[in-house]
XYZ file of C-alpha atoms in Angstrom:
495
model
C 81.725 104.980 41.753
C 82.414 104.147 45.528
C 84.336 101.212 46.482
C 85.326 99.352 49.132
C 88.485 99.495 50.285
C 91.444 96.661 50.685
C 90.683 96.620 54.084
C 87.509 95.591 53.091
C 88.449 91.788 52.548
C 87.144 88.083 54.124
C 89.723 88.607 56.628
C 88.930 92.030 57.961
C 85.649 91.312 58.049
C 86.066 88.303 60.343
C 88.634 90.750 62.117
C 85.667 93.493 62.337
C 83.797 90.802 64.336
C 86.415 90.223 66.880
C 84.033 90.426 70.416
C 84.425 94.294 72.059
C 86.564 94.498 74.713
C 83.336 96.129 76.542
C 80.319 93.880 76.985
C 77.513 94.996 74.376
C 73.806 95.324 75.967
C 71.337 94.210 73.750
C 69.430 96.050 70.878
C 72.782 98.317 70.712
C 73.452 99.786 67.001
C 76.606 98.275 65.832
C 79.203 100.699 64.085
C 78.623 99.153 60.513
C 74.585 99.850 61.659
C 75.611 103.368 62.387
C 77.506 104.373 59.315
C 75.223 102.528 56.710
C 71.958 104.889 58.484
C 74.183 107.697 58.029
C 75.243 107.167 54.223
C 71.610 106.116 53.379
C 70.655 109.383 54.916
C 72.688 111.467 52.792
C 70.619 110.310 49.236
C 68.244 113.153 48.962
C 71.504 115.211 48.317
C 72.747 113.536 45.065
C 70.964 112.355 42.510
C 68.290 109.328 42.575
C 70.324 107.297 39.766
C 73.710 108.162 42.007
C 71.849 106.780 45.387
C 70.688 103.849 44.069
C 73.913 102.466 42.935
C 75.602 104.159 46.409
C 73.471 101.740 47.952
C 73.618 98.444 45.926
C 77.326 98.829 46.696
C 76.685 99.271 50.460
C 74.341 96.952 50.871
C 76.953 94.336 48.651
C 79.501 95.204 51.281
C 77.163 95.067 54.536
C 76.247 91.555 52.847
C 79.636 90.570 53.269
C 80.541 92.177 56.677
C 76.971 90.633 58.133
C 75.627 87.324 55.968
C 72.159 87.810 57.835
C 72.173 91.693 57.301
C 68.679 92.610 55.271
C 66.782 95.668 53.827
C 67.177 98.865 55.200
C 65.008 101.824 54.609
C 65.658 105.598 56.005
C 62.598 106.995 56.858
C 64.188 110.261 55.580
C 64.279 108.839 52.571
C 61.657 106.273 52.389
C 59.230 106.724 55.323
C 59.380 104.777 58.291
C 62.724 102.746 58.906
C 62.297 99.344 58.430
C 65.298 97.067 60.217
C 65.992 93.129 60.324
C 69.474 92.308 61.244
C 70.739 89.743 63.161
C 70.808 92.305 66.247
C 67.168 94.141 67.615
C 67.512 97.857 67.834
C 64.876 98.955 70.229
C 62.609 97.315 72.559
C 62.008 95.061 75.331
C 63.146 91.263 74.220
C 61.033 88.536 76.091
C 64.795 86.382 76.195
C 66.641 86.710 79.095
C 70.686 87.796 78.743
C 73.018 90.411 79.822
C 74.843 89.892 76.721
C 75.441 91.268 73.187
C 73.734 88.557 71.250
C 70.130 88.544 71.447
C 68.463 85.574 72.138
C 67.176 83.109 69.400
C 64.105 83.723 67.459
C 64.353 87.295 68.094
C 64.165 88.877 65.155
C 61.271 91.092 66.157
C 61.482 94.265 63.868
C 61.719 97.856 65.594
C 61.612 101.709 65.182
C 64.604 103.726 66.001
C 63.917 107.024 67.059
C 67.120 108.677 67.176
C 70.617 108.323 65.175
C 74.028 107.304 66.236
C 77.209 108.303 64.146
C 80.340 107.529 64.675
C 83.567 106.028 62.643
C 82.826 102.046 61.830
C 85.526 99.618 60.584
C 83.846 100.062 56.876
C 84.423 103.931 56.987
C 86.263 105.673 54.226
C 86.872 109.149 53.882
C 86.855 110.517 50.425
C 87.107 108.028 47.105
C 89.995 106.201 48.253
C 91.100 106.767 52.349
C 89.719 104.277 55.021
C 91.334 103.487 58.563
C 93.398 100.609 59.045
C 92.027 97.802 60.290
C 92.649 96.733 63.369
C 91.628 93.795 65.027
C 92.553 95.185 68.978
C 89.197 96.609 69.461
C 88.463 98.614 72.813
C 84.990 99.225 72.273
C 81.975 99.634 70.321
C 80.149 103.305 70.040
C 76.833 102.599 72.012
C 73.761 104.146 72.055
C 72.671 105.012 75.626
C 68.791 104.534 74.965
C 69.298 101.181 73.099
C 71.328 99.027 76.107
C 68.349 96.645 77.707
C 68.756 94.154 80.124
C 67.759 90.613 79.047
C 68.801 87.186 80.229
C 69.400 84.061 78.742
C 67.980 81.676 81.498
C 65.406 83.004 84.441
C 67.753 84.513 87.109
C 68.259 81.780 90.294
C 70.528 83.650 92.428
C 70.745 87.042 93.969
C 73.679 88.397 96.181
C 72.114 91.043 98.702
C 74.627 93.924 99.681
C 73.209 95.539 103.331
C 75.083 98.306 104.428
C 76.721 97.118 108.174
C 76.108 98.622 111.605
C 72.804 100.419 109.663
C 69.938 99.397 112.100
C 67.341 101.414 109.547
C 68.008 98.850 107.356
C 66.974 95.855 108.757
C 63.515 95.662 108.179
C 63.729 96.208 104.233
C 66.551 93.372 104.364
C 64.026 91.197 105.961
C 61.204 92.073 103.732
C 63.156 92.014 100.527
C 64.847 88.780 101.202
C 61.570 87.231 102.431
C 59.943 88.236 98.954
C 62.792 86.160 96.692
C 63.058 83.301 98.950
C 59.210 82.888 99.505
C 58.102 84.266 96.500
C 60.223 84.173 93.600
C 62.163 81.135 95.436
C 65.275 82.135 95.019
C 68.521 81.285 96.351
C 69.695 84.294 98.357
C 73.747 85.321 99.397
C 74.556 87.253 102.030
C 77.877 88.127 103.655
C 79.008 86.651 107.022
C 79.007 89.484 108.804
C 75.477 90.982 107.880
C 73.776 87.911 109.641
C 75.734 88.344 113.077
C 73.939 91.584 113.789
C 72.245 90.683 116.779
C 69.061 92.064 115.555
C 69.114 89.251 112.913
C 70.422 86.792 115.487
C 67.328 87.379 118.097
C 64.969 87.465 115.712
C 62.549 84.402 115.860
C 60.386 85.226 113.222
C 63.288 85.885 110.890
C 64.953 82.075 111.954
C 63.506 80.292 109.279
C 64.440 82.468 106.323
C 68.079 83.116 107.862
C 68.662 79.202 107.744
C 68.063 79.216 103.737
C 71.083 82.284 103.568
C 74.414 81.056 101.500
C 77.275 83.115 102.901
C 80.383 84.104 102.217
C 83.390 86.149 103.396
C 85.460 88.778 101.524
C 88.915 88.049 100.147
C 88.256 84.626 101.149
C 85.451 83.149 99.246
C 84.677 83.263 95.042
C 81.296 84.101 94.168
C 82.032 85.751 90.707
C 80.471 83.048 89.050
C 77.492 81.979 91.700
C 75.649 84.908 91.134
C 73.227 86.308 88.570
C 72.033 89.746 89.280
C 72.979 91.957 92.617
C 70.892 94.005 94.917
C 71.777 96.964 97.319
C 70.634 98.202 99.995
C 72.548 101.419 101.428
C 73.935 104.709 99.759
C 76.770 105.066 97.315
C 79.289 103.199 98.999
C 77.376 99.886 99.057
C 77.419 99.922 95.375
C 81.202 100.398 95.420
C 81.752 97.524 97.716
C 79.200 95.128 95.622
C 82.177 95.911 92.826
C 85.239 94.921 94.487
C 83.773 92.017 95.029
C 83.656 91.003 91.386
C 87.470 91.366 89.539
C 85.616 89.734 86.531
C 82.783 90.037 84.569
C 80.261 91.621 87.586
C 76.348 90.746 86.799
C 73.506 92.868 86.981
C 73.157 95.414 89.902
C 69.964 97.325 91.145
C 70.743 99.580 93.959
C 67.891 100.794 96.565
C 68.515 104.358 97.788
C 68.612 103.656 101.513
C 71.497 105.862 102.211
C 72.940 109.708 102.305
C 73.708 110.352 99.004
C 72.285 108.424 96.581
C 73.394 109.528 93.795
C 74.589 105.809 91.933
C 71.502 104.521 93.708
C 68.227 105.255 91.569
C 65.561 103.394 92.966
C 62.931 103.747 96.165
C 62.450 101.142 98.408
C 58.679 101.535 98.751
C 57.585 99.629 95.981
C 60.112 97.075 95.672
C 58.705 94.000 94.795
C 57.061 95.199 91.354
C 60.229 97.055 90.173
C 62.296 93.526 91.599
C 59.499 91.434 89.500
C 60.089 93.887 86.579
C 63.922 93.398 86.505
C 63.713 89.784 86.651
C 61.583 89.420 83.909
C 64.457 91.359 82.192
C 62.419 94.486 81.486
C 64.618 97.177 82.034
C 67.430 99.635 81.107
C 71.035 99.528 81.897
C 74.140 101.658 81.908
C 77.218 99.819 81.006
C 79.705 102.045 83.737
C 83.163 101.438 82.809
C 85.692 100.677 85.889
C 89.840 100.945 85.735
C 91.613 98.163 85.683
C 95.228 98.654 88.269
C 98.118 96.940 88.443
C 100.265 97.573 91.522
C 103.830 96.941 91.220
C 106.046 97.132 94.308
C 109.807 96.404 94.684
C 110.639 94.088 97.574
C 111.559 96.172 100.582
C 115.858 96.634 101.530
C 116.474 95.439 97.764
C 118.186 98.826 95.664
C 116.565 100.122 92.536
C 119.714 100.245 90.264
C 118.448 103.312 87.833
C 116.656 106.311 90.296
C 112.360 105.473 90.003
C 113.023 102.641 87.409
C 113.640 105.297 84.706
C 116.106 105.398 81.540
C 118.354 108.203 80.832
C 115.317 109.580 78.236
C 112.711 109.998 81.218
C 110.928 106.815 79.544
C 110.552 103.234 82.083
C 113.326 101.282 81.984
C 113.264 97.761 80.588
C 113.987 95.189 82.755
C 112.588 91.659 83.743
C 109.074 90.877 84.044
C 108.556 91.871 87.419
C 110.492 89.031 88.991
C 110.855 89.113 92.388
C 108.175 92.193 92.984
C 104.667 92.470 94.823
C 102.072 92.351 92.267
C 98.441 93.584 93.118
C 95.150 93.991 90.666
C 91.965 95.830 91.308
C 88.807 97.058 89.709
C 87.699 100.699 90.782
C 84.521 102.232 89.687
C 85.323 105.163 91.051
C 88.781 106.558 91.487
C 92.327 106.055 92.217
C 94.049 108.893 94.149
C 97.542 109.635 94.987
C 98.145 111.728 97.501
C 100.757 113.054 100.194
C 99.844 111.719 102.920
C 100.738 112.246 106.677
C 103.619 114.137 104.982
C 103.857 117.816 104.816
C 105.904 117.991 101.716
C 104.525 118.326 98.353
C 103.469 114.939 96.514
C 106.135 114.635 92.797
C 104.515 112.236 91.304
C 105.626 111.445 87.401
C 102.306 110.507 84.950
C 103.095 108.506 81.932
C 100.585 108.007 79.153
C 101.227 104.789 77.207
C 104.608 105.221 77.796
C 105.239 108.859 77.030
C 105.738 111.052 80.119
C 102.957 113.893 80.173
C 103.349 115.904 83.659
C 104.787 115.348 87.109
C 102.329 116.186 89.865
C 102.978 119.088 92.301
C 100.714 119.509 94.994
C 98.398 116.759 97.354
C 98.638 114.558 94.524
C 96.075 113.722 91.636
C 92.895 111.429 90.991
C 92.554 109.304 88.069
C 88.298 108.446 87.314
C 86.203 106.924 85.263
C 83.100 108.969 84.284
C 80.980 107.682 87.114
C 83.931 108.801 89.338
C 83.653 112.080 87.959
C 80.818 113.303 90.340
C 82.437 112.348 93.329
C 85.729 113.434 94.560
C 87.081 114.920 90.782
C 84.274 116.985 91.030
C 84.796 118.298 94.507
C 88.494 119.408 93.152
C 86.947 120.887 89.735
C 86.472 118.547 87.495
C 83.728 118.471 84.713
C 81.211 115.894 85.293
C 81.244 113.085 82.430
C 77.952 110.901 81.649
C 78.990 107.278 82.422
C 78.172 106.080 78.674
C 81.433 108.240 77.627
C 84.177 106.475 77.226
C 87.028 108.393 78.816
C 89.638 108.353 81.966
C 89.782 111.654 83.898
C 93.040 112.501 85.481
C 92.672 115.716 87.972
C 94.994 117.212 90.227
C 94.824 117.804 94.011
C 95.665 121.471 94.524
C 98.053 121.758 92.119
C 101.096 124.311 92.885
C 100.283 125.550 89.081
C 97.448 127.919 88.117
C 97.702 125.814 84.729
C 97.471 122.460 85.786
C 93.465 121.683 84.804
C 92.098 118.445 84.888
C 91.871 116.421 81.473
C 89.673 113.903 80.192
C 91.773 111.343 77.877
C 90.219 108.436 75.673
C 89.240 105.497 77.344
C 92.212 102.546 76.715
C 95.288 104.629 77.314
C 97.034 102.970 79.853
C 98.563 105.390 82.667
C 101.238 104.953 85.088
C 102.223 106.695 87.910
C 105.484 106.850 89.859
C 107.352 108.561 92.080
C 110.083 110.949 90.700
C 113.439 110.715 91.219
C 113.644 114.272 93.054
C 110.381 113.559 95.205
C 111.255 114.369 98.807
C 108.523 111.796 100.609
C 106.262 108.611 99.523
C 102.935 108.475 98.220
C 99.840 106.769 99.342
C 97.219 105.360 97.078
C 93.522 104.096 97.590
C 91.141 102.379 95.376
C 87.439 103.490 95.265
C 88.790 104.741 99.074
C 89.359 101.102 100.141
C 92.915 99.406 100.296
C 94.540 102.440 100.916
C 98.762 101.315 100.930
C 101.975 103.341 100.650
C 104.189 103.905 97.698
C 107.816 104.208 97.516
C 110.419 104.720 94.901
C 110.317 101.962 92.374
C 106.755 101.320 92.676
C 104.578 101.753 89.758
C 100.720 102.009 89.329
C 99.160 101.342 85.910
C 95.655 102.278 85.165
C 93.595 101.226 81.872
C 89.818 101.181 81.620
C 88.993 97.452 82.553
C 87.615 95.146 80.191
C 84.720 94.595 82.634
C 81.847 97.452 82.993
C 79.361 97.594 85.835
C 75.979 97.301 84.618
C 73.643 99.000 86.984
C 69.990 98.746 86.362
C 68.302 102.409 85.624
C 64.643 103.208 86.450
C 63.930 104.854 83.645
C 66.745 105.187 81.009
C 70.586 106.001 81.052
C 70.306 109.775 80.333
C 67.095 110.695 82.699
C 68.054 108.858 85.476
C 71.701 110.746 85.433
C 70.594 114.282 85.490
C 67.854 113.439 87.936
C 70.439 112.232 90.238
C 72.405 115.431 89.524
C 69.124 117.754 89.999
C 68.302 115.573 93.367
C 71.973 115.206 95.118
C 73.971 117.658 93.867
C 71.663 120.342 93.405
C 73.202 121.045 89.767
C 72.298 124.443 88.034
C 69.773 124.840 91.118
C 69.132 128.659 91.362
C 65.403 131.412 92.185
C 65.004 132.277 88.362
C 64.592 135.302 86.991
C 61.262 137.133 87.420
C 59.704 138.098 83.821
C 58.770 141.628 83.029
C 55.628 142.731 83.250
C 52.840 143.038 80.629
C 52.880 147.106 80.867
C 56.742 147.103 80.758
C 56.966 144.820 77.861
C 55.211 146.761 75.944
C 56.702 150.306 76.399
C 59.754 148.198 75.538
């Protein structure tokens, strides 16, 4: 008879609960969801008598692990599924929340109409092996077609990213900020600079509207915590900047393709104010796209490292005070980091350290470290496999290697890299962040990378996985190719 493990306890339970790291869109299947649809699946294969006390047991344990869990029927098993936990599975909640929780009185009950499996806290493997518990969670397994936007109070403010010195896109600023002041009255922010294009300045008709703009200014004014969903207007790089700007928790974006690419930019401009009206009645899906978190750490300039790159005797960093003294600088990238040479004409020797453990040094222009949605950009213009955003993972490819073996990797998301100079590396290194902030580094300077505890959510116009390989069909032309003509009827059949 199957039973829980010691894990399985009041205070690993409570531990189990501990928030993701990774903000949880609503009507997501949690892990313990996932594992008890996946044993209650497996009863045809044993006998009825067998299944029924498999899943007393279970459901005694889910009981435990979630007080307001309920009856669950397989519709392998038992026809359709039937769910009412605490959480919604599927569908499009009336509440309005960006957040894990659904709102209260939801308890709406829905069809699922695919699986997820994956390892859960509650997991054991044979009659007596489980994983320990542990309470450092990075994130939950998600699935893609379940994460819906939803809000918790009606949306007040919007931030408007415009794309500068763009004069095709000042008439869909005008009409789309026109519509949520005049129409959905909302309070509208704009950035300094976008409202001293003299186009704005001289127009009359536009004076009345422009007077109602909040501003701000980069690096000098906080907005994190002003603003409740984002729209762009522009190409890729607009959606890139709208990031920076947030080093926390970044709210909803929805991102009009009005530029070159488009390719993190799903929606048309034409009919904006139904598919604007749509989002904020929080009817819509969302892909959570994760972003690294990097720390820069610089030594202060005509002061001597003591030990050559900061590095023990072993290869592994050298302990040493809590960066007293040094430079210190944090951003969020959605895209990439690279390291590269430079105006130098030397090689780049760069060292790469995976939680601690040193995996390669870097010969060659240098390397790029990505999140999935970085992936499509410049890691796959130096061979890298493209990664859907919803996987959790950190891509680290090289920059014309001097190695035919060096191949880019994909490790899991949560390792935390750093990169450093080596000891025999002739010239510095510069690094950039999403292409922005680009700064040189020296020996003694170390960059650590970890995925960030703060995803992007961008709004999709249909769902996660459609909207990705249309924009890969569209913009990148993927698999595009005149296919093969068929034989003919007469030659098929003398075949």
């Amino acid at each position: 008879m199957w039973q829980p493990c010691k894990s399985d306890t009041a205070e690993d339970s409570a531990r189990s609960h501990v928030p993701s790291l990774w903000t949880e869109a609503p009507g997501v299947l949690s892990l313990e969801q996932a594992d008890h649809s996946r044993h209650q699946c497996f009863s045809d294969r044993s006998p009825h008598s067998l299944t029924m006390e498999m899943e007393q047991e279970k459901m005694h344990v889910n009981k435990e692990l979630c007080p307001e869990s309920a009856a669950y029927c397989c519709s392998a098993c038992h026809g359709d599924e039937t769910w009412s936990y605490g959480h919604p599975i599927r569908g499009r909640a009336k509440s309005r929340s960006l957040s894990a929780s659904p709102a209260p009185g939801s308890t709406k009950e829905f069809r699922r109409t695919r699986s997820l499996h994956g390892p859960c806290p509650v997991t054991t493997f044979g009659p007596k092996a489980c994983v320990l518990q542990n309470p450092q969670t990075i994130m939950h397994i998600q699935d893609p077609a379940s994460q819906r936007l939803t809000w918790n109070k009606s949306p007040k403010s919007v931030l408007v990213v415009k794309k500068v010195r763009d004069a095709s896109l000042l008439q869909p600023f005008k009409e789309l900020c026109t519509y949520l002041m005049e129409e959905n009255n909302m309070v509208v922010y704009v950035e300094k600079k976008v409202l001293e294009d003299p186009a704005i300045v001289n127009d009359e008709n536009f004076g009345a509207v422009k007077k109602k703009f909040c501003t701000f200014r980069e690096d000098y004014d906080d907005i994190s915590n002003q603003i409740d969903f984002i729209i762009c207007l522009g190409g890729d790089g607009t959606l890139l900047y709208a990031s920076s700007l947030f080093p926390g928790s970044v709210p909803p974006v929805m991102a009009f393709h009005l530029g070159s690419l488009g390719f993190l930019t799903p929606f048309n401009f034409e009919n904006f104010q139904s598919q604007v009206t749509q989002v904020i009645e929080g009817n819509a899906a969302v892909v959570l796209r994760s972003r690294l978190k990097v720390r820069v750490v610089k030594e202060p300039r005509g002061r001597k490292v003591p030990v050559p790159n900061g590095l023990s005797e072993n290869g592994a960093p050298a302990p040493g005070p809590a960066d007293s003294g040094k430079q210190v600088m944090q951003y969020q990238v959605l895209n990439e980091v690279v390291i590269d040479r430079g105006p130098s004409s030397y090689l780049s020797n760069v060292d790469v350290y995976l939680d601690g453990h040193l995996i390669t040094t870097v010969q060659g222009d240098g390397v790029i470290v990505s999140t999935p949605t970085g992936s499509t950009a410049y890691a796959a213009a130096a061979g890298a496999s493209m990664i859907h955003p919803n996987v959790p993972a950190i891509m680290i490819t090289p920059i014309c290697p001097h190695s035919l073996s060096f191949r880019p990797i994909v490790v899991p998301a949560g390792v935390e890299l750093k990169i450093m100079l080596s000891p025999e590396a002739r010239n510095t290194a510069w690094v950039s962040f999403d292409g922005r902030k680009r700064q040189e580094i020296r020996h003694g300077d170390s960059i650590s990378i970890t995925t960030s505890r703060y995803p992007l959510p961008s709004i999709c116009v249909r769902d996660p996985v459609s909207d990705w390989f249309e924009s890969l069909a569209q913009c990148l032309h993927w698999n595009v190719r005149k296919k093969q003509a068929h034989f003919p009827e007469e030659e098929e059949g003398e075949g």
